[in-house]
């Protein structure tokens, strides 16, 4: 009924495929309104979600094959475009000066999971809860101590964790470190500039990690021993399940980053 108020509506451009309500999609299809979406995340196909779309622009062949095999909407045209955001990344990137960066052999971007302030809702979270995030920051501090020739740059999805007392102890350690920086200036350290100004990345599962890979720079996706299931199988060279393996991969990157990347 609400769609009937828009007599000239011919096409809907969907901003985030995963969260677009299927009820609206069905209503649009019934009124012959075309639905167009872009694959927002590389991980989406592995979640098993189904879409009702007329045109769907996807990241690559693996995504295309998955949807062709599993899609319920046989009218959907799947078009392989790659990650469309790459255009904006390349257009917006700037070389940024980092204080004392000449002292370091490599720069590593660290992409974390966000933390929420509310104690109760934090307790409901399985993956990005305070305890798991604290373990990750502790690992980064220990990595920094063992790799003084690498500058570790922490890029947060947000920086609410800096205001949560649970993290104050590790925050003191980070501030005392000579080779860790927190990139809390959103305007300066955009995702595009982060990708441009680092050599490799250590990430928790994130779209930023995927985009670093597409820029032809290596990443290590860190998944601890107690959480080995991974929706996306990046393979053993990219996935790391232990701190010791993380150390080993970093040593290989320091030895020959180009060779490591080609592998």
PDB file of C-alpha atoms in Angstrom:
ATOM      1  CA  UNK A   1       0.000   0.000   0.000  1.00  0.00           C
ATOM      2  CA  UNK A   2       2.784   2.429   0.862  1.00  0.00           C
ATOM      3  CA  UNK A   3       4.562   1.738  -2.443  1.00  0.00           C
ATOM      4  CA  UNK A   4       1.327   2.663  -4.248  1.00  0.00           C
ATOM      5  CA  UNK A   5       1.954   6.269  -3.176  1.00  0.00           C
ATOM      6  CA  UNK A   6       4.984   6.365  -5.509  1.00  0.00           C
ATOM      7  CA  UNK A   7       3.471   5.917  -8.956  1.00  0.00           C
ATOM      8  CA  UNK A   8       6.703   6.782 -10.791  1.00  0.00           C
ATOM      9  CA  UNK A   9       8.967   4.552  -8.734  1.00  0.00           C
ATOM     10  CA  UNK A  10      10.812   2.244 -11.149  1.00  0.00           C
ATOM     11  CA  UNK A  11      14.014   1.211  -9.388  1.00  0.00           C
ATOM     12  CA  UNK A  12      15.341   0.749  -5.843  1.00  0.00           C
ATOM     13  CA  UNK A  13      19.084   1.050  -5.156  1.00  0.00           C
ATOM     14  CA  UNK A  14      19.879  -0.980  -2.053  1.00  0.00           C
ATOM     15  CA  UNK A  15      22.602   0.384   0.214  1.00  0.00           C
ATOM     16  CA  UNK A  16      23.378  -2.735   2.274  1.00  0.00           C
ATOM     17  CA  UNK A  17      22.285  -6.057   0.799  1.00  0.00           C
ATOM     18  CA  UNK A  18      22.424  -8.053   4.044  1.00  0.00           C
ATOM     19  CA  UNK A  19      20.000  -5.860   6.015  1.00  0.00           C
ATOM     20  CA  UNK A  20      17.514  -4.922   3.273  1.00  0.00           C
ATOM     21  CA  UNK A  21      14.089  -6.337   4.342  1.00  0.00           C
ATOM     22  CA  UNK A  22      12.908  -9.150   2.098  1.00  0.00           C
ATOM     23  CA  UNK A  23       9.318  -8.107   2.725  1.00  0.00           C
ATOM     24  CA  UNK A  24      10.025  -4.835   0.893  1.00  0.00           C
ATOM     25  CA  UNK A  25      11.786  -6.782  -1.863  1.00  0.00           C
ATOM     26  CA  UNK A  26       8.708  -8.987  -2.354  1.00  0.00           C
ATOM     27  CA  UNK A  27       6.463  -5.917  -2.411  1.00  0.00           C
ATOM     28  CA  UNK A  28       8.687  -4.245  -5.025  1.00  0.00           C
ATOM     29  CA  UNK A  29       8.754  -7.388  -7.170  1.00  0.00           C
ATOM     30  CA  UNK A  30       4.949  -7.600  -7.062  1.00  0.00           C
ATOM     31  CA  UNK A  31       4.737  -4.023  -8.400  1.00  0.00           C
ATOM     32  CA  UNK A  32       7.455  -4.582 -11.028  1.00  0.00           C
ATOM     33  CA  UNK A  33       9.897  -2.210  -9.308  1.00  0.00           C
ATOM     34  CA  UNK A  34      13.485  -3.184 -10.130  1.00  0.00           C
ATOM     35  CA  UNK A  35      15.897  -3.982  -7.283  1.00  0.00           C
ATOM     36  CA  UNK A  36      19.644  -3.340  -7.648  1.00  0.00           C
ATOM     37  CA  UNK A  37      22.324  -4.051  -5.016  1.00  0.00           C
ATOM     38  CA  UNK A  38      26.086  -4.297  -4.609  1.00  0.00           C
ATOM     39  CA  UNK A  39      27.727  -6.984  -2.482  1.00  0.00           C
ATOM     40  CA  UNK A  40      28.737  -5.098   0.635  1.00  0.00           C
ATOM     41  CA  UNK A  41      30.994  -7.700   2.263  1.00  0.00           C
ATOM     42  CA  UNK A  42      33.117 -10.526   0.917  1.00  0.00           C
ATOM     43  CA  UNK A  43      31.860 -12.668   3.802  1.00  0.00           C
ATOM     44  CA  UNK A  44      28.144 -12.387   2.921  1.00  0.00           C
ATOM     45  CA  UNK A  45      27.714 -15.470   0.684  1.00  0.00           C
ATOM     46  CA  UNK A  46      29.121 -17.767   3.372  1.00  0.00           C
ATOM     47  CA  UNK A  47      26.366 -16.628   5.764  1.00  0.00           C
ATOM     48  CA  UNK A  48      23.824 -18.323   3.512  1.00  0.00           C
ATOM     49  CA  UNK A  49      21.532 -15.332   3.119  1.00  0.00           C
ATOM     50  CA  UNK A  50      19.204 -15.200   0.129  1.00  0.00           C
ATOM     51  CA  UNK A  51      18.232 -12.119  -1.832  1.00  0.00           C
ATOM     52  CA  UNK A  52      15.426 -11.103  -4.158  1.00  0.00           C
ATOM     53  CA  UNK A  53      17.092  -8.799  -6.661  1.00  0.00           C
ATOM     54  CA  UNK A  54      17.052  -7.967 -10.349  1.00  0.00           C
ATOM     55  CA  UNK A  55      20.737  -7.005 -10.624  1.00  0.00           C
ATOM     56  CA  UNK A  56      23.427  -7.908  -8.106  1.00  0.00           C
ATOM     57  CA  UNK A  57      27.011  -6.654  -8.465  1.00  0.00           C
ATOM     58  CA  UNK A  58      29.385  -9.064  -6.687  1.00  0.00           C
ATOM     59  CA  UNK A  59      33.051  -9.079  -5.637  1.00  0.00           C
ATOM     60  CA  UNK A  60      34.325 -11.989  -7.698  1.00  0.00           C
ATOM     61  CA  UNK A  61      33.903 -15.392  -9.269  1.00  0.00           C
ATOM     62  CA  UNK A  62      33.558 -17.252  -5.950  1.00  0.00           C
ATOM     63  CA  UNK A  63      30.599 -15.066  -4.970  1.00  0.00           C
ATOM     64  CA  UNK A  64      29.047 -15.395  -8.406  1.00  0.00           C
ATOM     65  CA  UNK A  65      29.349 -19.191  -8.399  1.00  0.00           C
ATOM     66  CA  UNK A  66      27.849 -19.376  -4.907  1.00  0.00           C
ATOM     67  CA  UNK A  67      24.790 -17.335  -5.796  1.00  0.00           C
ATOM     68  CA  UNK A  68      24.239 -19.088  -9.108  1.00  0.00           C
ATOM     69  CA  UNK A  69      24.212 -22.389  -7.241  1.00  0.00           C
ATOM     70  CA  UNK A  70      22.181 -21.368  -4.211  1.00  0.00           C
ATOM     71  CA  UNK A  71      19.956 -18.431  -5.146  1.00  0.00           C
ATOM     72  CA  UNK A  72      16.192 -18.748  -4.785  1.00  0.00           C
ATOM     73  CA  UNK A  73      15.470 -15.857  -7.165  1.00  0.00           C
ATOM     74  CA  UNK A  74      16.058 -17.223 -10.650  1.00  0.00           C
ATOM     75  CA  UNK A  75      15.411 -13.788 -12.167  1.00  0.00           C
ATOM     76  CA  UNK A  76      18.476 -12.307 -10.497  1.00  0.00           C
ATOM     77  CA  UNK A  77      21.251 -11.221 -12.873  1.00  0.00           C
ATOM     78  CA  UNK A  78      24.660 -11.563 -11.193  1.00  0.00           C
ATOM     79  CA  UNK A  79      27.428  -9.289 -12.470  1.00  0.00           C
ATOM     80  CA  UNK A  80      31.058  -9.633 -11.396  1.00  0.00           C
ATOM     81  CA  UNK A  81      32.507  -6.136 -10.825  1.00  0.00           C
ATOM     82  CA  UNK A  82      35.028  -6.606  -8.029  1.00  0.00           C
ATOM     83  CA  UNK A  83      34.934  -4.363  -4.951  1.00  0.00           C
ATOM     84  CA  UNK A  84      33.401  -1.128  -6.226  1.00  0.00           C
ATOM     85  CA  UNK A  85      34.771   0.877  -3.280  1.00  0.00           C
ATOM     86  CA  UNK A  86      38.264   0.418  -4.685  1.00  0.00           C
ATOM     87  CA  UNK A  87      37.598   3.327  -7.043  1.00  0.00           C
ATOM     88  CA  UNK A  88      37.034   5.645  -4.084  1.00  0.00           C
ATOM     89  CA  UNK A  89      40.007   4.300  -2.168  1.00  0.00           C
ATOM     90  CA  UNK A  90      42.358   4.980  -5.087  1.00  0.00           C
ATOM     91  CA  UNK A  91      40.862   8.417  -5.684  1.00  0.00           C
ATOM     92  CA  UNK A  92      41.008   9.558  -2.045  1.00  0.00           C
ATOM     93  CA  UNK A  93      44.363   8.141  -0.907  1.00  0.00           C
ATOM     94  CA  UNK A  94      47.040  10.507   0.378  1.00  0.00           C
ATOM     95  CA  UNK A  95      50.580   9.904   1.598  1.00  0.00           C
ATOM     96  CA  UNK A  96      50.680  10.762   5.285  1.00  0.00           C
ATOM     97  CA  UNK A  97      53.747  11.582   7.346  1.00  0.00           C
ATOM     98  CA  UNK A  98      54.060   9.525  10.514  1.00  0.00           C
ATOM     99  CA  UNK A  99      56.431  10.803  13.196  1.00  0.00           C
ATOM    100  CA  UNK A 100      59.707   8.846  13.325  1.00  0.00           C
ATOM    101  CA  UNK A 101      58.489   6.351  10.713  1.00  0.00           C
ATOM    102  CA  UNK A 102      61.978   6.237   9.185  1.00  0.00           C
ATOM    103  CA  UNK A 103      63.110   4.280  12.279  1.00  0.00           C
ATOM    104  CA  UNK A 104      60.969   1.296  11.311  1.00  0.00           C
ATOM    105  CA  UNK A 105      61.413  -1.358   8.659  1.00  0.00           C
ATOM    106  CA  UNK A 106      57.666  -1.874   8.114  1.00  0.00           C
ATOM    107  CA  UNK A 107      54.317  -0.376   9.083  1.00  0.00           C
ATOM    108  CA  UNK A 108      51.524  -2.725  10.124  1.00  0.00           C
ATOM    109  CA  UNK A 109      47.853  -1.763  10.264  1.00  0.00           C
ATOM    110  CA  UNK A 110      45.979  -3.413  13.138  1.00  0.00           C
ATOM    111  CA  UNK A 111      42.212  -3.639  12.555  1.00  0.00           C
ATOM    112  CA  UNK A 112      40.259  -4.542  15.694  1.00  0.00           C
ATOM    113  CA  UNK A 113      36.635  -5.324  16.579  1.00  0.00           C
ATOM    114  CA  UNK A 114      34.628  -2.522  18.192  1.00  0.00           C
ATOM    115  CA  UNK A 115      33.638  -2.574  21.860  1.00  0.00           C
ATOM    116  CA  UNK A 116      30.364  -1.238  23.207  1.00  0.00           C
ATOM    117  CA  UNK A 117      30.190   0.711  26.462  1.00  0.00           C
ATOM    118  CA  UNK A 118      27.105  -0.919  27.975  1.00  0.00           C
ATOM    119  CA  UNK A 119      28.146  -3.661  30.435  1.00  0.00           C
ATOM    120  CA  UNK A 120      25.033  -5.772  29.919  1.00  0.00           C
ATOM    121  CA  UNK A 121      25.003  -5.690  26.128  1.00  0.00           C
ATOM    122  CA  UNK A 122      28.721  -6.403  26.101  1.00  0.00           C
ATOM    123  CA  UNK A 123      27.978  -9.579  28.053  1.00  0.00           C
ATOM    124  CA  UNK A 124      25.561 -10.680  25.318  1.00  0.00           C
ATOM    125  CA  UNK A 125      28.219 -10.525  22.595  1.00  0.00           C
ATOM    126  CA  UNK A 126      29.964 -13.718  21.523  1.00  0.00           C
ATOM    127  CA  UNK A 127      32.755 -12.371  19.306  1.00  0.00           C
ATOM    128  CA  UNK A 128      33.481  -8.692  19.974  1.00  0.00           C
ATOM    129  CA  UNK A 129      33.168  -8.638  23.752  1.00  0.00           C
ATOM    130  CA  UNK A 130      35.609  -6.831  26.044  1.00  0.00           C
ATOM    131  CA  UNK A 131      37.455 -10.010  27.076  1.00  0.00           C
ATOM    132  CA  UNK A 132      38.220 -11.136  23.517  1.00  0.00           C
ATOM    133  CA  UNK A 133      39.172  -7.617  22.423  1.00  0.00           C
ATOM    134  CA  UNK A 134      41.485  -7.204  25.413  1.00  0.00           C
ATOM    135  CA  UNK A 135      43.251 -10.465  24.505  1.00  0.00           C
ATOM    136  CA  UNK A 136      43.786  -9.096  20.988  1.00  0.00           C
ATOM    137  CA  UNK A 137      45.304  -5.824  22.254  1.00  0.00           C
ATOM    138  CA  UNK A 138      47.555  -7.797  24.629  1.00  0.00           C
ATOM    139  CA  UNK A 139      48.782  -9.872  21.698  1.00  0.00           C
ATOM    140  CA  UNK A 140      49.555  -6.705  19.724  1.00  0.00           C
ATOM    141  CA  UNK A 141      51.521  -5.241  22.644  1.00  0.00           C
ATOM    142  CA  UNK A 142      53.531  -8.464  22.918  1.00  0.00           C
ATOM    143  CA  UNK A 143      54.100  -8.501  19.133  1.00  0.00           C
ATOM    144  CA  UNK A 144      55.371  -4.929  19.334  1.00  0.00           C
ATOM    145  CA  UNK A 145      57.842  -5.862  22.089  1.00  0.00           C
ATOM    146  CA  UNK A 146      59.205  -8.715  19.963  1.00  0.00           C
ATOM    147  CA  UNK A 147      59.285  -6.661  16.732  1.00  0.00           C
ATOM    148  CA  UNK A 148      60.789  -3.274  17.537  1.00  0.00           C
ATOM    149  CA  UNK A 149      61.476  -2.690  13.831  1.00  0.00           C
ATOM    150  CA  UNK A 150      57.748  -2.649  13.002  1.00  0.00           C
ATOM    151  CA  UNK A 151      55.393   0.267  13.705  1.00  0.00           C
ATOM    152  CA  UNK A 152      51.943  -1.045  14.691  1.00  0.00           C
ATOM    153  CA  UNK A 153      49.079   1.325  13.855  1.00  0.00           C
ATOM    154  CA  UNK A 154      45.748   0.492  15.523  1.00  0.00           C
ATOM    155  CA  UNK A 155      42.727   1.413  13.394  1.00  0.00           C
ATOM    156  CA  UNK A 156      39.527   1.015  15.382  1.00  0.00           C
ATOM    157  CA  UNK A 157      36.064   0.545  13.943  1.00  0.00           C
ATOM    158  CA  UNK A 158      35.338   3.089  16.659  1.00  0.00           C
ATOM    159  CA  UNK A 159      37.285   4.231  19.702  1.00  0.00           C
ATOM    160  CA  UNK A 160      34.784   3.789  22.525  1.00  0.00           C
ATOM    161  CA  UNK A 161      37.146   1.242  24.068  1.00  0.00           C
ATOM    162  CA  UNK A 162      39.459   4.101  25.020  1.00  0.00           C
ATOM    163  CA  UNK A 163      36.746   5.305  27.454  1.00  0.00           C
ATOM    164  CA  UNK A 164      35.988   1.907  29.022  1.00  0.00           C
ATOM    165  CA  UNK A 165      37.843   1.333  32.347  1.00  0.00           C
ATOM    166  CA  UNK A 166      38.264  -2.380  31.520  1.00  0.00           C
ATOM    167  CA  UNK A 167      40.888  -1.364  28.924  1.00  0.00           C
ATOM    168  CA  UNK A 168      42.755   1.276  30.949  1.00  0.00           C
ATOM    169  CA  UNK A 169      45.586  -1.089  31.900  1.00  0.00           C
ATOM    170  CA  UNK A 170      46.365  -2.189  28.349  1.00  0.00           C
ATOM    171  CA  UNK A 171      45.936   1.391  27.163  1.00  0.00           C
ATOM    172  CA  UNK A 172      48.736   2.464  29.527  1.00  0.00           C
ATOM    173  CA  UNK A 173      50.963  -0.240  28.019  1.00  0.00           C
ATOM    174  CA  UNK A 174      50.132   0.916  24.484  1.00  0.00           C
ATOM    175  CA  UNK A 175      50.920   4.533  25.333  1.00  0.00           C
ATOM    176  CA  UNK A 176      54.231   3.472  26.883  1.00  0.00           C
ATOM    177  CA  UNK A 177      55.215   1.537  23.755  1.00  0.00           C
ATOM    178  CA  UNK A 178      57.562   3.229  21.295  1.00  0.00           C
ATOM    179  CA  UNK A 179      56.201   1.364  18.260  1.00  0.00           C
ATOM    180  CA  UNK A 180      52.416   1.387  18.691  1.00  0.00           C
ATOM    181  CA  UNK A 181      50.112   4.246  17.716  1.00  0.00           C
ATOM    182  CA  UNK A 182      46.326   4.550  17.862  1.00  0.00           C
ATOM    183  CA  UNK A 183      44.920   6.189  14.720  1.00  0.00           C
ATOM    184  CA  UNK A 184      42.028   7.966  16.426  1.00  0.00           C
ATOM    185  CA  UNK A 185      41.830  10.905  13.997  1.00  0.00           C
ATOM    186  CA  UNK A 186      38.952   9.784  11.757  1.00  0.00           C
ATOM    187  CA  UNK A 187      39.325  12.638   9.261  1.00  0.00           C
ATOM    188  CA  UNK A 188      43.024  11.999   8.704  1.00  0.00           C
ATOM    189  CA  UNK A 189      43.094   8.216   8.973  1.00  0.00           C
ATOM    190  CA  UNK A 190      40.303   7.250   6.623  1.00  0.00           C
ATOM    191  CA  UNK A 191      40.191   3.602   5.457  1.00  0.00           C
ATOM    192  CA  UNK A 192      41.683   4.784   2.148  1.00  0.00           C
ATOM    193  CA  UNK A 193      44.643   6.484   3.821  1.00  0.00           C
ATOM    194  CA  UNK A 194      45.179   3.557   6.183  1.00  0.00           C
ATOM    195  CA  UNK A 195      45.527   1.181   3.235  1.00  0.00           C
ATOM    196  CA  UNK A 196      47.853   3.558   1.385  1.00  0.00           C
ATOM    197  CA  UNK A 197      50.256   4.209   4.247  1.00  0.00           C
ATOM    198  CA  UNK A 198      50.968   0.695   5.564  1.00  0.00           C
ATOM    199  CA  UNK A 199      52.909  -2.312   4.303  1.00  0.00           C
ATOM    200  CA  UNK A 200      50.740  -5.116   5.682  1.00  0.00           C
ATOM    201  CA  UNK A 201      47.938  -5.763   8.132  1.00  0.00           C
ATOM    202  CA  UNK A 202      46.969  -7.875  11.136  1.00  0.00           C
ATOM    203  CA  UNK A 203      43.198  -7.918  11.270  1.00  0.00           C
ATOM    204  CA  UNK A 204      40.252  -9.465  12.942  1.00  0.00           C
ATOM    205  CA  UNK A 205      37.709 -10.440  10.283  1.00  0.00           C
ATOM    206  CA  UNK A 206      36.902  -7.164   8.504  1.00  0.00           C
ATOM    207  CA  UNK A 207      36.110  -5.628   5.140  1.00  0.00           C
ATOM    208  CA  UNK A 208      39.179  -3.413   5.579  1.00  0.00           C
ATOM    209  CA  UNK A 209      41.323  -6.547   5.562  1.00  0.00           C
ATOM    210  CA  UNK A 210      39.731  -7.659   2.286  1.00  0.00           C
ATOM    211  CA  UNK A 211      40.444  -4.249   0.761  1.00  0.00           C
ATOM    212  CA  UNK A 212      44.101  -4.348   1.853  1.00  0.00           C
ATOM    213  CA  UNK A 213      44.389  -7.681   0.022  1.00  0.00           C
ATOM    214  CA  UNK A 214      42.852  -6.213  -3.125  1.00  0.00           C
ATOM    215  CA  UNK A 215      45.485  -3.445  -2.939  1.00  0.00           C
ATOM    216  CA  UNK A 216      48.084  -6.231  -3.282  1.00  0.00           C
ATOM    217  CA  UNK A 217      49.336  -6.019   0.297  1.00  0.00           C
ATOM    218  CA  UNK A 218      49.470  -9.021   2.654  1.00  0.00           C
ATOM    219  CA  UNK A 219      47.272  -9.460   5.704  1.00  0.00           C
ATOM    220  CA  UNK A 220      47.092 -11.940   8.555  1.00  0.00           C
ATOM    221  CA  UNK A 221      43.560 -12.707   9.771  1.00  0.00           C
ATOM    222  CA  UNK A 222      43.955 -13.599  13.436  1.00  0.00           C
ATOM    223  CA  UNK A 223      41.520 -16.182  14.789  1.00  0.00           C
ATOM    224  CA  UNK A 224      42.500 -17.563  18.207  1.00  0.00           C
ATOM    225  CA  UNK A 225      42.674 -21.287  18.990  1.00  0.00           C
ATOM    226  CA  UNK A 226      39.305 -21.263  20.779  1.00  0.00           C
ATOM    227  CA  UNK A 227      37.491 -19.873  17.746  1.00  0.00           C
ATOM    228  CA  UNK A 228      38.814 -21.817  14.760  1.00  0.00           C
ATOM    229  CA  UNK A 229      35.619 -21.734  12.737  1.00  0.00           C
ATOM    230  CA  UNK A 230      35.924 -19.186   9.975  1.00  0.00           C
ATOM    231  CA  UNK A 231      33.052 -18.279   7.675  1.00  0.00           C
ATOM    232  CA  UNK A 232      35.540 -17.461   4.939  1.00  0.00           C
ATOM    233  CA  UNK A 233      38.399 -19.897   4.338  1.00  0.00           C
ATOM    234  CA  UNK A 234      41.288 -17.551   3.623  1.00  0.00           C
ATOM    235  CA  UNK A 235      43.727 -20.461   3.756  1.00  0.00           C
ATOM    236  CA  UNK A 236      46.648 -21.193   6.137  1.00  0.00           C
ATOM    237  CA  UNK A 237      48.945 -18.441   4.796  1.00  0.00           C
ATOM    238  CA  UNK A 238      46.426 -15.718   5.660  1.00  0.00           C
ATOM    239  CA  UNK A 239      44.615 -17.285   8.630  1.00  0.00           C
ATOM    240  CA  UNK A 240      46.483 -17.558  11.938  1.00  0.00           C
ATOM    241  CA  UNK A 241      45.127 -19.420  14.982  1.00  0.00           C
ATOM    242  CA  UNK A 242      47.895 -18.901  17.533  1.00  0.00           C
ATOM    243  CA  UNK A 243      50.317 -16.260  18.745  1.00  0.00           C
ATOM    244  CA  UNK A 244      53.318 -18.411  17.812  1.00  0.00           C
ATOM    245  CA  UNK A 245      52.019 -18.770  14.260  1.00  0.00           C
ATOM    246  CA  UNK A 246      51.457 -15.018  14.140  1.00  0.00           C
ATOM    247  CA  UNK A 247      55.109 -14.472  15.100  1.00  0.00           C
ATOM    248  CA  UNK A 248      56.249 -16.912  12.424  1.00  0.00           C
ATOM    249  CA  UNK A 249      54.235 -15.194   9.693  1.00  0.00           C
ATOM    250  CA  UNK A 250      55.590 -11.779  10.693  1.00  0.00           C
ATOM    251  CA  UNK A 251      59.159 -13.095  10.498  1.00  0.00           C
ATOM    252  CA  UNK A 252      58.462 -14.302   6.953  1.00  0.00           C
ATOM    253  CA  UNK A 253      56.976 -10.928   6.034  1.00  0.00           C
ATOM    254  CA  UNK A 254      60.037  -9.116   7.399  1.00  0.00           C
ATOM    255  CA  UNK A 255      62.349 -11.449   5.513  1.00  0.00           C
ATOM    256  CA  UNK A 256      60.629 -10.986   2.129  1.00  0.00           C
ATOM    257  CA  UNK A 257      57.314  -9.150   2.092  1.00  0.00           C
ATOM    258  CA  UNK A 258      56.957  -9.328  -1.699  1.00  0.00           C
ATOM    259  CA  UNK A 259      57.627 -13.055  -1.785  1.00  0.00           C
ATOM    260  CA  UNK A 260      55.225 -13.598   1.094  1.00  0.00           C
ATOM    261  CA  UNK A 261      52.544 -11.591  -0.675  1.00  0.00           C
ATOM    262  CA  UNK A 262      52.927 -13.563  -3.908  1.00  0.00           C
ATOM    263  CA  UNK A 263      52.498 -16.805  -1.968  1.00  0.00           C
TER     264      UNK A 263
END
